[in-house]
Coordinates of C-alpha atoms in Angstrom, one line a residue:
X1 CA -20.0 -13.3 -13.6
X2 CA -23.0 -12.3 -12.4
X3 CA -25.4 -9.7 -14.3
X4 CA -24.9 -7.3 -10.6
X5 CA -21.4 -7.6 -10.2
X6 CA -19.6 -5.6 -13.1
X7 CA -15.7 -7.2 -14.3
X8 CA -12.7 -5.4 -13.0
X9 CA -12.1 -2.0 -15.1
X10 CA -8.9 -1.5 -17.2
X11 CA -8.9 -5.2 -17.8
X12 CA -10.3 -6.0 -21.4
X13 CA -12.3 -8.9 -20.3
X14 CA -14.4 -10.6 -23.2
X15 CA -18.1 -11.4 -23.1
X16 CA -16.8 -15.1 -23.5
X17 CA -13.9 -14.2 -20.4
X18 CA -17.0 -12.6 -18.3
X19 CA -18.7 -16.2 -18.2
X20 CA -18.5 -17.8 -14.4
X21 CA -17.1 -21.7 -14.5
X22 CA -19.5 -23.3 -12.6
X23 CA -17.9 -24.1 -9.6
X24 CA -17.2 -20.6 -9.1
X25 CA -18.0 -19.3 -5.2
X26 CA -20.3 -16.5 -6.1
X27 CA -19.9 -15.2 -2.4
X28 CA -16.3 -14.5 -3.1
X29 CA -16.7 -12.9 -6.2
X30 CA -19.4 -10.6 -4.9
X31 CA -17.1 -10.1 -1.4
X32 CA -14.3 -9.2 -4.1
X33 CA -16.6 -6.4 -6.0
X34 CA -16.9 -4.9 -2.9
X35 CA -13.6 -5.1 -2.5
X36 CA -12.8 -3.5 -5.8
X37 CA -15.8 -1.1 -5.3
X38 CA -14.3 0.7 -1.8
X39 CA -10.9 0.7 -3.8
X40 CA -12.2 3.1 -6.1
X41 CA -13.6 5.0 -3.7
X42 CA -10.3 5.7 -2.2
X43 CA -10.8 3.2 1.0
X44 CA -14.3 4.8 2.0
X45 CA -17.8 4.2 1.2
X46 CA -21.4 4.4 2.8
X47 CA -23.1 1.0 2.6
X48 CA -25.6 2.6 -0.1
X49 CA -22.9 3.6 -2.0
X50 CA -21.5 0.0 -2.2
X51 CA -25.1 -1.2 -3.1
X52 CA -25.5 0.9 -5.7
X53 CA -22.1 1.0 -7.5
X54 CA -21.9 -3.0 -7.1
X55 CA -25.5 -3.6 -7.8
X56 CA -26.0 -5.7 -4.6
X57 CA -28.6 -6.6 -2.6
X58 CA -28.5 -4.4 0.5
X59 CA -28.4 -7.4 2.8
X60 CA -25.7 -9.0 1.1
X61 CA -23.4 -5.3 1.2
X62 CA -24.5 -5.5 4.8
X63 CA -23.3 -9.6 4.8
X64 CA -20.1 -8.9 2.9
X65 CA -18.9 -6.1 4.8
X66 CA -19.5 -8.0 7.7
X67 CA -17.5 -10.9 7.1
X68 CA -14.4 -8.5 6.5
X69 CA -14.6 -6.8 9.4
X70 CA -14.2 -10.1 11.2
X71 CA -11.9 -10.7 9.0
X72 CA -10.3 -7.0 9.9
X73 CA -10.4 -6.1 6.3
X74 CA -13.0 -3.4 7.0
X75 CA -13.6 -1.4 9.7
X76 CA -17.3 -0.1 9.9
X77 CA -18.0 3.5 11.0
X78 CA -21.8 4.4 11.6
X79 CA -22.5 3.6 8.1
X80 CA -19.3 3.8 6.5
X81 CA -17.3 0.6 5.5
X82 CA -13.5 2.0 5.5
X83 CA -10.8 -0.3 3.9
X84 CA -8.3 -1.1 7.4
X85 CA -4.6 -1.9 7.1
X86 CA -5.0 -5.3 7.8
X87 CA -6.1 -5.9 4.3
X88 CA -3.1 -5.3 3.0
X89 CA -1.7 -8.6 3.6
X90 CA -3.3 -9.7 0.5
X91 CA -1.5 -7.2 -1.6
X92 CA 1.6 -8.0 0.3
X93 CA 1.1 -11.8 -0.4
X94 CA 1.9 -11.2 -3.8
X95 CA 4.8 -8.5 -3.2
X96 CA 6.7 -11.4 -1.0
X97 CA 5.7 -13.9 -3.8
X98 CA 7.0 -11.9 -6.5
X99 CA 10.5 -10.5 -4.5
X100 CA 11.4 -7.5 -6.6
X101 CA 9.9 -5.5 -3.9
X102 CA 12.9 -6.9 -1.5
X103 CA 15.5 -7.0 -4.2
X104 CA 15.1 -4.1 -6.0
X105 CA 13.6 -1.3 -3.6
X106 CA 17.0 0.1 -2.2
X107 CA 18.6 0.4 -6.0
X108 CA 15.3 2.7 -6.7
X109 CA 15.5 4.3 -3.5
X110 CA 19.5 5.2 -3.8
X111 CA 18.6 6.3 -7.5
X112 CA 15.7 8.4 -6.4
X113 CA 18.4 9.9 -3.8
X114 CA 21.6 10.4 -6.0
X115 CA 19.1 12.4 -8.9
X116 CA 16.7 13.8 -6.6
X117 CA 13.8 12.8 -8.7
X118 CA 11.0 10.5 -7.5
X119 CA 11.6 6.9 -8.7
X120 CA 9.0 3.7 -9.8
X121 CA 8.9 0.3 -10.0
X122 CA 6.2 -1.1 -12.2
X123 CA 4.9 -4.5 -13.5
X124 CA 2.9 -5.3 -16.2
X125 CA -0.7 -6.5 -15.6
X126 CA -2.3 -7.3 -19.2
X127 CA -2.8 -4.0 -20.9
X128 CA -1.7 -2.2 -18.0
X129 CA 0.7 -1.5 -15.8
X130 CA 0.9 -1.6 -11.8
X131 CA 3.6 0.5 -9.5
X132 CA 5.4 -2.1 -7.4
X133 CA 7.4 0.7 -5.7
X134 CA 7.8 4.5 -4.9
X135 CA 10.4 6.4 -4.3
X136 CA 8.7 9.8 -4.1
X137 CA 10.2 13.1 -3.8
X138 CA 8.5 15.6 -1.7
X139 CA 7.3 18.8 -3.5
X140 CA 4.7 20.7 -4.1
X141 CA 5.0 19.3 -7.6
X142 CA 5.5 15.7 -6.8
X143 CA 4.4 11.7 -7.7
X144 CA 0.9 11.3 -6.5
X145 CA 0.4 7.5 -7.9
X146 CA 0.5 4.9 -5.3
X147 CA 1.4 0.7 -5.1
X148 CA -1.0 -1.1 -6.8
X149 CA -2.3 1.5 -9.0
X150 CA -3.5 0.8 -12.7
X151 CA -2.3 3.1 -15.3
X152 CA -2.8 2.2 -19.0
X153 CA 0.0 1.0 -20.9
X154 CA -0.5 3.7 -23.5
X155 CA -0.4 6.2 -21.2
X156 CA 3.0 5.8 -19.7
X157 CA 6.6 5.3 -20.5
X158 CA 6.9 1.8 -18.6
X159 CA 4.2 0.9 -21.4
X160 CA 5.6 0.1 -24.6
X161 CA 8.5 -2.2 -22.9
X162 CA 6.1 -4.3 -21.8
X163 CA 4.2 -4.1 -25.0
X164 CA 7.2 -5.1 -26.9
X165 CA 6.8 -8.8 -25.3
X166 CA 3.0 -9.0 -26.2
X167 CA 1.4 -11.3 -28.9
X168 CA -1.4 -11.3 -30.9
X169 CA -4.1 -12.0 -27.7
X170 CA -2.5 -9.3 -25.8
X171 CA -2.8 -6.7 -28.6
X172 CA -6.4 -7.8 -28.9
X173 CA -6.6 -6.8 -26.0
X174 CA -5.5 -3.8 -25.9
X175 CA -7.6 -3.1 -28.9
X176 CA -11.0 -4.2 -27.8
X177 CA -10.3 -2.3 -24.4
X178 CA -9.4 1.2 -25.9
X179 CA -12.7 0.3 -28.3
X180 CA -14.8 0.2 -24.9
X181 CA -13.1 2.5 -23.2
X182 CA -11.6 5.1 -25.6
X183 CA -11.7 8.0 -22.0
X184 CA -10.2 5.5 -19.4
X185 CA -12.6 6.0 -17.3
X186 CA -12.0 2.0 -16.4
X187 CA -8.7 3.6 -14.6
X188 CA -9.9 6.1 -11.5
X189 CA -5.9 6.7 -11.1
X190 CA -5.5 8.5 -14.1
X191 CA -7.1 11.4 -15.1
X192 CA -9.8 10.3 -18.0
X193 CA -9.1 12.2 -21.4
X194 CA -10.7 15.2 -22.5
X195 CA -12.7 13.3 -25.4
X196 CA -12.6 10.3 -27.1
X197 CA -10.2 8.9 -29.2
X198 CA -11.1 9.0 -32.8
X199 CA -9.1 6.8 -35.4
X200 CA -8.7 7.8 -38.6
X201 CA -5.7 8.7 -41.2
X202 CA -6.3 12.6 -41.0
X203 CA -6.1 12.2 -36.5
X204 CA -2.7 9.9 -37.4
X205 CA -1.4 12.6 -39.2
X206 CA -2.5 15.4 -37.1
X207 CA -0.7 14.0 -34.4
X208 CA 2.5 13.4 -36.1
X209 CA 2.7 16.8 -37.2
X210 CA 1.4 17.9 -33.6
X211 CA 4.4 15.5 -32.1
X212 CA 7.2 17.3 -34.9
X213 CA 6.4 20.5 -33.6
X214 CA 6.1 19.8 -29.5
X215 CA 9.6 18.3 -30.8
X216 CA 11.1 21.0 -32.2
X217 CA 9.9 23.4 -29.1
X218 CA 11.1 21.1 -26.3
X219 CA 14.4 21.2 -28.4
X220 CA 14.9 24.7 -28.5
X221 CA 13.7 25.2 -24.8
X222 CA 10.1 26.5 -25.7
X223 CA 6.7 25.6 -24.4
X224 CA 8.6 24.1 -21.2
X225 CA 5.1 23.0 -18.6
X226 CA 2.7 23.4 -22.2
X227 CA -1.1 21.5 -22.2
X228 CA 0.0 18.7 -24.4
X229 CA -2.9 16.6 -26.0
X230 CA -3.2 13.1 -25.3
X231 CA -1.5 10.7 -28.1
X232 CA -3.9 9.1 -29.9
X233 CA -4.0 5.5 -29.1
X234 CA -2.9 4.0 -32.7
X235 CA 0.7 5.8 -31.8
X236 CA 1.2 3.3 -28.9
X237 CA 2.2 0.9 -31.4
X238 CA 4.8 3.0 -33.1
X239 CA 6.0 4.1 -29.7
X240 CA 6.3 0.1 -28.9
X241 CA 8.3 0.0 -32.2
X242 CA 11.0 2.6 -31.2
X243 CA 11.2 1.2 -27.4
X244 CA 11.7 -2.3 -28.8
X245 CA 14.5 -0.4 -30.8
X246 CA 16.1 1.9 -28.3
X247 CA 16.1 0.1 -25.0
X248 CA 13.9 2.7 -23.3
X249 CA 10.6 4.8 -23.6
X250 CA 9.7 8.4 -22.5
X251 CA 6.3 9.7 -21.6
X252 CA 6.3 13.1 -22.6
X253 CA 2.7 14.4 -20.5
X254 CA 0.6 11.1 -21.6
X255 CA -0.7 10.8 -18.3
X256 CA -1.9 15.0 -17.8
X257 CA 0.3 18.2 -18.3
X258 CA 3.3 18.5 -16.6
X259 CA 4.4 15.0 -15.9
X260 CA 7.5 13.1 -17.6
X261 CA 9.0 10.2 -17.4
X262 CA 12.3 8.0 -18.8
X263 CA 11.7 4.3 -18.0
X264 CA 14.0 1.2 -19.3
X265 CA 13.1 -3.0 -18.3
X266 CA 15.1 -4.8 -16.2
X267 CA 15.4 -8.1 -17.1
X268 CA 15.7 -11.4 -15.7
X269 CA 16.5 -15.0 -17.6
X270 CA 15.7 -12.5 -20.8
X271 CA 12.3 -11.4 -19.6
X272 CA 11.2 -8.3 -18.4
X273 CA 11.0 -8.8 -14.8
X274 CA 10.1 -5.0 -14.1
X275 CA 10.8 -1.4 -15.6
X276 CA 12.0 1.3 -13.5
X277 CA 11.2 4.9 -14.3
X278 CA 12.6 8.4 -12.9
X279 CA 9.7 10.7 -13.1
X280 CA 9.9 14.4 -13.3
X281 CA 7.7 17.7 -13.5
X282 CA 8.2 20.4 -17.0
X283 CA 9.3 23.0 -14.4
X284 CA 12.3 20.8 -13.9
X285 CA 13.4 18.6 -16.7
X286 CA 11.7 18.2 -20.3
X287 CA 11.5 14.7 -21.7
X288 CA 14.3 15.7 -24.0
X289 CA 16.3 16.7 -20.7
X290 CA 15.6 12.9 -19.0
X291 CA 16.7 11.5 -22.1
X292 CA 20.0 13.5 -22.2
X293 CA 21.4 14.0 -18.7
X294 CA 19.4 10.8 -16.7
X295 CA 19.2 8.1 -19.2
X296 CA 23.1 6.9 -18.3
X297 CA 22.3 7.0 -14.5
X298 CA 19.5 5.6 -15.2
X299 CA 21.4 2.6 -17.1
X300 CA 24.0 2.3 -14.4
X301 CA 21.3 1.8 -12.0
X302 CA 19.3 -0.7 -13.9
X303 CA 22.2 -2.8 -14.8
X304 CA 23.1 -3.1 -10.5
X305 CA 19.4 -4.6 -10.2
X306 CA 20.0 -7.3 -13.3
X307 CA 22.9 -7.9 -11.5
X308 CA 20.9 -8.6 -8.3
X309 CA 18.7 -10.4 -10.0
X310 CA 21.5 -13.3 -11.4
X311 CA 23.0 -13.5 -8.1
X312 CA 19.7 -14.4 -6.7
X313 CA 18.7 -16.6 -9.3
X314 CA 22.2 -18.5 -8.8
X315 CA 21.9 -18.7 -4.8
X316 CA 18.2 -20.0 -5.8
X317 CA 18.9 -22.8 -8.1
X318 CA 21.8 -23.9 -5.6
X319 CA 19.6 -24.4 -2.9
X320 CA 16.6 -27.1 -2.8
X321 CA 13.2 -26.0 -3.7
X322 CA 11.8 -25.9 0.5
X323 CA 7.9 -23.8 1.9
X324 CA 8.0 -21.9 4.3
X325 CA 5.7 -21.3 7.2
X326 CA 2.6 -19.7 5.4
X327 CA 1.5 -16.4 6.4
X328 CA -2.2 -17.8 6.6
X329 CA -3.7 -17.7 10.0
X330 CA -3.3 -20.4 11.5
X331 CA -6.5 -22.8 13.5
X332 CA -8.3 -21.2 10.0
X333 CA -11.2 -23.6 11.1
X334 CA -11.2 -22.7 14.4
X335 CA -11.7 -19.1 13.9
X336 CA -14.2 -19.4 11.5
X337 CA -16.6 -21.6 13.6
X338 CA -16.1 -19.0 16.2
X339 CA -17.0 -16.3 13.5
X340 CA -20.1 -17.9 12.5
X341 CA -21.4 -18.7 16.1
X342 CA -20.8 -14.7 16.9
X343 CA -22.2 -13.3 13.6
X344 CA -24.4 -16.0 12.3
X345 CA -26.0 -15.8 9.3
X346 CA -23.9 -12.4 8.2
X347 CA -20.7 -14.3 8.4
X348 CA -19.8 -15.2 4.7
X349 CA -17.6 -18.4 5.4
X350 CA -16.7 -19.1 2.1
X351 CA -15.8 -15.3 1.5
X352 CA -13.2 -15.9 4.4
X353 CA -11.9 -19.3 3.4
X354 CA -11.7 -17.5 -0.4
X355 CA -9.8 -14.8 0.6
X356 CA -7.3 -16.8 2.8
X357 CA -6.1 -18.9 -0.5
X358 CA -4.6 -15.1 -1.8
X359 CA -2.8 -15.4 1.6
X360 CA -1.0 -19.4 1.1
X361 CA 1.6 -17.5 -1.3
X362 CA 4.3 -15.8 -0.2
X363 CA 8.0 -15.4 0.2
X364 CA 9.7 -18.6 -1.6
X365 CA 5.7 -19.8 -2.0
X366 CA 5.8 -17.8 -5.4
X367 CA 4.6 -21.4 -7.2
X368 CA 2.2 -23.5 -5.2
X369 CA 0.1 -26.5 -6.7
X370 CA -3.7 -27.5 -5.3
X371 CA -2.3 -29.5 -2.7
X372 CA 0.3 -26.9 -1.0
X373 CA -2.4 -24.6 -1.1
X374 CA -4.6 -27.0 0.7
X375 CA -1.8 -27.6 3.4
X376 CA -0.8 -23.8 3.7
X377 CA -4.5 -22.7 4.6
X378 CA -5.9 -25.8 6.2
X379 CA -8.5 -25.7 4.0
X380 CA -9.9 -28.9 2.1
X381 CA -8.7 -29.7 -1.4
X382 CA -12.4 -29.3 -2.6
X383 CA -12.6 -26.2 -1.3
X384 CA -8.9 -24.5 -2.1
X385 CA -9.9 -26.0 -5.8
X386 CA -13.0 -24.0 -6.1
X387 CA -11.4 -20.9 -4.3
X388 CA -8.8 -20.9 -7.1
X389 CA -10.9 -21.6 -9.5
X390 CA -12.8 -18.2 -8.6
X391 CA -9.9 -16.3 -8.6
X392 CA -8.6 -17.3 -11.8
X393 CA -11.7 -16.8 -12.9
X394 CA -11.4 -12.7 -12.1
X395 CA -8.2 -12.7 -12.9
X396 CA -6.2 -12.7 -9.5
X397 CA -3.8 -16.1 -10.0
X398 CA -3.2 -17.6 -13.1
X399 CA -1.9 -21.1 -13.7
X400 CA 0.3 -23.9 -15.9
X401 CA 0.9 -27.2 -15.5
X402 CA -1.1 -27.3 -12.5
X403 CA 0.7 -24.5 -11.0
X404 CA -0.9 -21.3 -9.6
X405 CA 0.5 -18.0 -9.3
X406 CA -0.7 -14.9 -7.9
X407 CA -1.2 -11.8 -10.3
X408 CA -0.4 -8.5 -10.1
X409 CA -4.5 -7.1 -9.7
X410 CA -3.9 -8.5 -6.3
X411 CA -2.5 -5.1 -5.4
X412 CA -5.9 -3.7 -6.9
X413 CA -7.8 -4.8 -3.9
X414 CA -7.2 -1.9 -1.5
X415 CA -3.2 -1.3 -1.4
X416 CA -3.4 1.9 -3.4
X417 CA -5.8 4.0 -1.1
X418 CA -4.0 1.8 1.9
X419 CA -0.9 2.1 0.7
X420 CA -0.7 6.0 1.4
X421 CA -2.1 5.0 5.4
X422 CA 0.2 7.2 8.0
X423 CA 0.9 5.7 11.1
X424 CA -1.8 8.6 13.1
X425 CA -4.1 7.1 10.8
X426 CA -3.8 3.5 11.9
X427 CA -3.4 4.6 15.2
X428 CA -6.9 6.3 15.5
X429 CA -9.8 3.7 15.6
X430 CA -7.6 1.9 18.4
X431 CA -7.0 5.3 19.9
X432 CA -10.6 6.0 20.2
X433 CA -11.7 2.7 21.1
X434 CA -9.5 2.6 23.9
X435 CA -10.8 6.2 24.9
X436 CA -14.2 4.6 25.0
X437 CA -12.9 1.8 27.4
X438 CA -11.2 3.6 29.8
X439 CA -13.4 7.0 29.6
X440 CA -9.7 8.8 29.7
X441 CA -7.6 10.9 26.9
X442 CA -5.4 8.5 25.1
X443 CA -2.5 9.8 22.8
X444 CA -0.1 8.7 20.1
X445 CA 2.9 11.0 20.2
X446 CA 6.5 10.7 17.8
X447 CA 10.2 12.3 19.6
X448 CA 11.2 14.9 17.8
X449 CA 14.9 15.6 19.4
X450 CA 14.2 15.8 23.2
X451 CA 11.1 16.7 22.8
X452 CA 7.8 14.9 22.3
X453 CA 5.1 15.6 18.8
X454 CA 1.8 14.7 19.9
X455 CA 0.4 13.2 16.5
X456 CA -3.1 11.7 17.5
X457 CA -5.2 12.6 20.1
X458 CA -8.8 10.8 21.8
X459 CA -10.1 13.4 24.4
X460 CA -12.6 13.0 26.9
X461 CA -15.8 15.4 27.9
X462 CA -14.6 15.2 31.6
X463 CA -14.7 18.6 33.4
X464 CA -10.8 17.8 34.7
X465 CA -9.0 15.9 31.5
X466 CA -5.9 16.9 29.9
X467 CA -6.4 19.1 27.1
X468 CA -3.4 19.3 24.3
X469 CA -3.6 19.7 20.6
X470 CA -2.0 17.6 17.6
X471 CA 1.0 19.2 16.8
X472 CA 1.7 19.6 20.7
X473 CA 5.4 19.6 21.5
X474 CA 6.5 19.1 25.5
X475 CA 9.4 18.1 26.5
X476 CA 10.5 14.6 26.8
X477 CA 12.0 13.6 29.9
X478 CA 9.1 14.9 32.3
X479 CA 6.5 12.8 30.2
X480 CA 5.6 9.1 29.9
X481 CA 5.5 9.0 26.1
X482 CA 8.8 10.7 26.4
X483 CA 10.2 8.2 28.3
X484 CA 9.4 5.1 26.3
X485 CA 10.7 6.7 23.4
X486 CA 13.8 7.7 25.2
X487 CA 14.4 4.0 26.9
X488 CA 14.6 3.1 23.1
X489 CA 17.5 5.8 23.0
X490 CA 21.5 4.0 23.2
X491 CA 22.1 7.7 24.4
X492 CA 19.2 9.4 25.4
X493 CA 19.4 13.6 25.2
X494 CA 19.2 14.5 28.7
X495 CA 20.1 18.4 28.7
X496 CA 18.0 21.3 30.7
X497 CA 16.0 19.6 32.9
X498 CA 14.3 21.4 34.4
X499 CA 11.8 21.5 37.3
X500 CA 8.4 21.9 36.6
X501 CA 6.8 20.8 39.4
X502 CA 8.3 19.7 42.6
X503 CA 7.9 16.2 41.9
X504 CA 10.2 16.4 38.1
X505 CA 13.3 14.6 38.0
X506 CA 16.4 16.4 37.3
X507 CA 19.1 14.6 38.1
X508 CA 20.5 12.7 34.9
X509 CA 21.6 10.0 36.8
X510 CA 18.1 9.0 38.7
X511 CA 16.4 9.9 35.3
X512 CA 18.9 7.2 33.3
X513 CA 18.1 5.0 35.6
X514 CA 14.0 5.4 35.5
X515 CA 15.2 4.9 31.7
X516 CA 16.9 1.7 32.5
X517 CA 13.5 0.3 34.5
X518 CA 11.4 1.9 31.9
X519 CA 12.8 -0.6 29.0
X520 CA 13.2 -3.2 31.2
X521 CA 9.4 -3.1 32.6
X522 CA 8.3 -2.0 28.7
X523 CA 5.8 1.4 30.3
X524 CA 6.7 4.3 32.0
X525 CA 4.5 6.1 34.5
X526 CA 4.9 9.3 35.3
X527 CA 3.3 11.0 38.3
X528 CA 2.6 15.0 38.5
X529 CA 6.1 15.7 36.9
X530 CA 5.0 17.2 33.6
X531 CA 2.4 19.4 35.9
X532 CA 0.8 19.3 39.5
X533 CA -2.8 16.9 39.1
X534 CA -1.7 14.8 35.8
X535 CA -1.1 11.2 36.2
X536 CA -0.2 9.3 32.5
X537 CA 1.4 6.2 31.6
X538 CA 2.8 5.1 28.3
X539 CA 4.0 2.1 26.3
X540 CA 6.0 2.3 23.2
X541 CA 4.5 1.5 19.4
X542 CA 7.4 -0.2 17.7
X543 CA 7.9 -1.4 14.1
X544 CA 8.4 -5.0 12.6
X545 CA 12.3 -4.5 13.0
X546 CA 11.7 -3.7 16.5
X547 CA 12.6 0.2 16.6
X548 CA 10.4 2.1 19.2
X549 CA 8.4 4.6 16.1
X550 CA 5.8 6.3 18.6
X551 CA 4.2 5.7 21.7
X552 CA 0.7 5.5 23.0
X553 CA -0.6 6.9 26.5
X554 CA -3.8 7.0 28.9
X555 CA -3.5 10.8 30.6
X556 CA -6.0 11.2 33.5
X557 CA -5.9 14.1 36.9
X558 CA -4.7 12.1 40.0
X559 CA -7.7 11.6 41.7
X560 CA -9.4 8.6 38.8
X561 CA -6.8 6.2 40.1
X562 CA -3.8 5.4 41.9
X563 CA -0.3 5.0 40.3
X564 CA -1.2 1.4 41.4
X565 CA -4.7 1.0 39.5
X566 CA -2.9 2.6 36.4
X567 CA -0.9 -0.2 36.0
X568 CA -3.3 -2.8 37.0
X569 CA -6.1 -1.9 35.2
X570 CA -4.9 0.9 32.6
X571 CA -1.7 -1.2 31.9
X572 CA -3.3 -4.5 30.4
X573 CA -5.9 -2.7 28.2
X574 CA -3.3 -0.3 27.1
X575 CA -0.7 -2.6 25.8
X576 CA -3.4 -4.8 24.2
X577 CA -4.9 -1.8 22.0
X578 CA -1.0 -1.0 21.3
X579 CA -0.3 -5.1 20.4
X580 CA -3.3 -4.5 18.1
X581 CA -2.5 -1.2 16.6
X582 CA 1.5 -3.3 16.1
X583 CA 0.1 -5.8 13.6
X584 CA -1.7 -3.2 11.7
X585 CA 1.4 -0.9 11.6
X586 CA 3.8 -4.5 10.6
X587 CA 1.3 -5.4 7.7
X588 CA 1.0 -1.4 6.4
X589 CA 5.0 -1.5 6.5
X590 CA 6.1 -4.6 5.6
X591 CA 6.6 -3.2 1.6
X592 CA 6.7 0.5 2.3
X593 CA 7.4 3.5 5.1
X594 CA 4.9 4.1 6.9
X595 CA 4.7 8.2 7.7
X596 CA 4.6 8.8 11.3
X597 CA 2.4 11.9 10.7

């Protein structure tokens, strides 16, 4: 790997493994380095900050971010680069190929609802673990880990379970990483250890004494929530042996004080497919509580998950293997050509092509050979081969018998910070762009009962403009925002239709007819029904399944445009903006529930 681009953190990469293959694509290596640094920076970094953290020249950073922005993976906001929801299509490709979220998420969610505790699904990533699903409880003290976060195996409950399947090579990698990073600085998702770990007989004896003391106080109900020092690295091997014997494992405040978890493996064909964890806080449970009270229910859930996997495996074995259409965009050559023409030397074609290779994988395409990757992406075999060599070198692709698979490390490309993105955050840049083009106020709202609640807003600086604060609630029936959302309901609430202006529709039958027309036409135009002089036009925002989850409007004084001009001039821009917003929402919401606020 070039000296100015560091290997991924927490991977135990040795100097021999870091040697760059002769056929590797250097621009792809550098582009992925920029995405990793943006991920570690929680999704936002100045361009100069990326220059410092990657060691790349500023001109190289500018070209990379321009290419990523063209791809829709990054948004350039002044001097900052911001990860965009579209980037999640890379992690989605891995999750779709893995197929575990599709099969097991509902089981995890049901367990979380029943126990009223957070439940996680994790997979192993060399000597670490990555989360692939989180069903969290909303509390003052709640789980903050995100889908895609990488944690050191020895500080988690799933870690010892995955380690039961390690061989000599995996244990050697773990020891090497522990020696190189004793404070876990390479794992941004977890608090760094407060001190380096010193190995030695005295330390191990002290650790055994401390563990015995903690076990005694917990059994006596003493010390709930007390701070516990991180376990010694050498203790991990003992925990692994215990997990192999018991079939489950505990995390007793190894990540940070107060956090406890119990985990069990979900097996498929005799191997660990993933690990399910129930996570709590010491204010609710000790580790012993989790073992004694929740383990039986966890066993039942794991058994149901394993049945699901067995039944799916039988069905897949009975059906012939067919490749579904790739998620990669069609016409890649046309797109890259147009991008090159628009951006000139600032567009790095090899970077765009290399990232497209990741999107060739997906549902029913977990394993692909070189020919299949080339066909799915439209790339020449030689180009696809060099991209795969590069991705394998970086640890994002594995290969066996000339068949390639994505690895969990793909989730480290932006997924953790983006997995917490709300609908309002997804909409914000789109609302800003629309307001700047039309020079009118633009809003995003959701339906709460029979009211609309404003969750996003971009106002103009006109003397006469609509001024509404985020969080404001208004009755839905006399607003364009409300009508496009009410029109999606089988039985919209139409009670207390008060005349707010002389033009407000208050007759239920007439309003139902209006809603029927809104549903057919796909937009609502409200003229001075909420307030005299206020005219507004709105369209619905739909999630992947087609259900309306929000609405976007453009509001103005009635002197600005006639109703006809709103339809001919504003509506096309409004629809195009919402269409782009929905594309981002569908990518962001493929394997998670996007918060509406």
